[in-house]
């Protein structure tokens, strides 16, 4: 096989490939064997029709599409390796020649990873700030723990308030007509969570158990259901039950319940250390982010849309996974928020472009600095993962090898080493405190 790569634009080029006639014949044989298994020809058992009879009846050309499907992916992959290019999008394929006894010729219009021209990446300024833990920080953490360990109790009398969880029936109407998806029974809703159409939760607040109420809201102009977008709706609501959080007292008993300590003072001292450690990590992360972003800003690079679109899709999938961990999914989120998936992608596109740019620059710096990852470093990372997942390092390695992720782990270590290099060679400047409005 021969392959020739010619760049036509900065990130575009044409890959010309020619595959030997012998491999064409082998692909035709495979295509025939595939088709013959399901072929019914009078006078022959299923799957037993001779090749000569098949070609006389259907023609060798009837196998061409299947043979191309067999041969093209492997030939394209080999051509990429031979020309040492890095495609970032699906190619546009043009078949130039495919017939029995002749070489297979095709062209592929390919978008490749862009060239990166590095600017200054050593000596960039990064923010650093002193780590201080205030009494307010500790109290906020205690309040968060209070909320997490609060017990819900049914309120028999009185009205629902923000923060309460209510059980409601509702049915929505637009122009007097009920609409699909606008009804539910015994729906559990935390008032103040902003998980419903804007204005809905505020109007439910103030209702008492057994109350009926018409709640009038307006769907956002960007609502995913275009037939409802921007329209006024009336929801007939019945409130069945109100549950209110009872916060536990902040005392020694609370400390015993939520920690390994016997007194609240001991627990607060430990919280102070935890918060300090978290803030130190935040300062470190801020330095790393600043070093990477400065290096990326100083680089010259034209990013193909395909790479940004691919990263945006990854971000949407990650967002959906996080929602599922919270008992929701992307469909539910778009329904409640009034946004479409396309709206989310548009919001994420800028961040996706930044991620792609940063990663490309880090990869190029790693090349310039000859940063490599040793087997010892990979093994050390596997040991950490093994401890985290309570498995042996050999098991973790086998799992990563089976799903093809071991190389990705090595690349991740290389990127971390590259970021460490940037930070080690940076200039620390005092972080500017944000002014409260």
GROMACS .gro file of N, CA, C and O in nm, residues 51 68 107 143 149 254 258 274 294 313 327 346 400:
model
   52
   51UNK      N    1  -1.909  -1.990  -0.575
   51UNK     CA    2  -1.872  -1.852  -0.611
   51UNK      C    3  -1.902  -1.825  -0.759
   51UNK      O    4  -1.952  -1.717  -0.796
   68UNK      N    5  -1.561  -0.285   0.000
   68UNK     CA    6  -1.508  -0.153   0.036
   68UNK      C    7  -1.525  -0.129   0.186
   68UNK      O    8  -1.435  -0.077   0.253
  107UNK      N    9  -0.930   0.887  -0.219
  107UNK     CA   10  -0.878   1.009  -0.158
  107UNK      C   11  -0.960   1.039  -0.033
  107UNK      O   12  -1.080   1.011  -0.028
  143UNK      N   13  -2.276   2.486   5.920
  143UNK     CA   14  -2.414   2.505   5.872
  143UNK      C   15  -2.446   2.407   5.760
  143UNK      O   16  -2.556   2.352   5.753
  149UNK      N   17  -2.761   1.689   5.774
  149UNK     CA   18  -2.810   1.595   5.876
  149UNK      C   19  -2.945   1.638   5.934
  149UNK      O   20  -2.987   1.584   6.037
  254UNK      N   21  -2.372   1.657   6.846
  254UNK     CA   22  -2.367   1.672   6.700
  254UNK      C   23  -2.228   1.630   6.650
  254UNK      O   24  -2.217   1.558   6.550
  258UNK      N   25  -2.145   1.323   6.369
  258UNK     CA   26  -2.096   1.349   6.233
  258UNK      C   27  -1.945   1.332   6.218
  258UNK      O   28  -1.892   1.347   6.107
  274UNK      N   29  -0.904   2.098   5.778
  274UNK     CA   30  -0.959   2.053   5.650
  274UNK      C   31  -0.980   2.170   5.555
  274UNK      O   32  -0.947   2.163   5.436
  294UNK      N   33  -0.182   3.147   3.065
  294UNK     CA   34  -0.086   3.245   3.013
  294UNK      C   35  -0.005   3.185   2.899
  294UNK      O   36   0.021   3.250   2.796
  313UNK      N   37  -1.931   1.824   2.292
  313UNK     CA   38  -2.010   1.701   2.309
  313UNK      C   39  -1.965   1.626   2.434
  313UNK      O   40  -2.047   1.573   2.510
  327UNK      N   41  -2.983   1.195   4.043
  327UNK     CA   42  -3.119   1.147   4.025
  327UNK      C   43  -3.194   1.216   3.913
  327UNK      O   44  -3.316   1.201   3.900
  346UNK      N   45  -2.410   2.583   2.319
  346UNK     CA   46  -2.366   2.719   2.288
  346UNK      C   47  -2.299   2.782   2.409
  346UNK      O   48  -2.197   2.852   2.397
  400UNK      N   49  -0.750  -0.132   3.267
  400UNK     CA   50  -0.715  -0.021   3.179
  400UNK      C   51  -0.663  -0.071   3.045
  400UNK      O   52  -0.692  -0.012   2.939
   0.00000   0.00000   0.00000
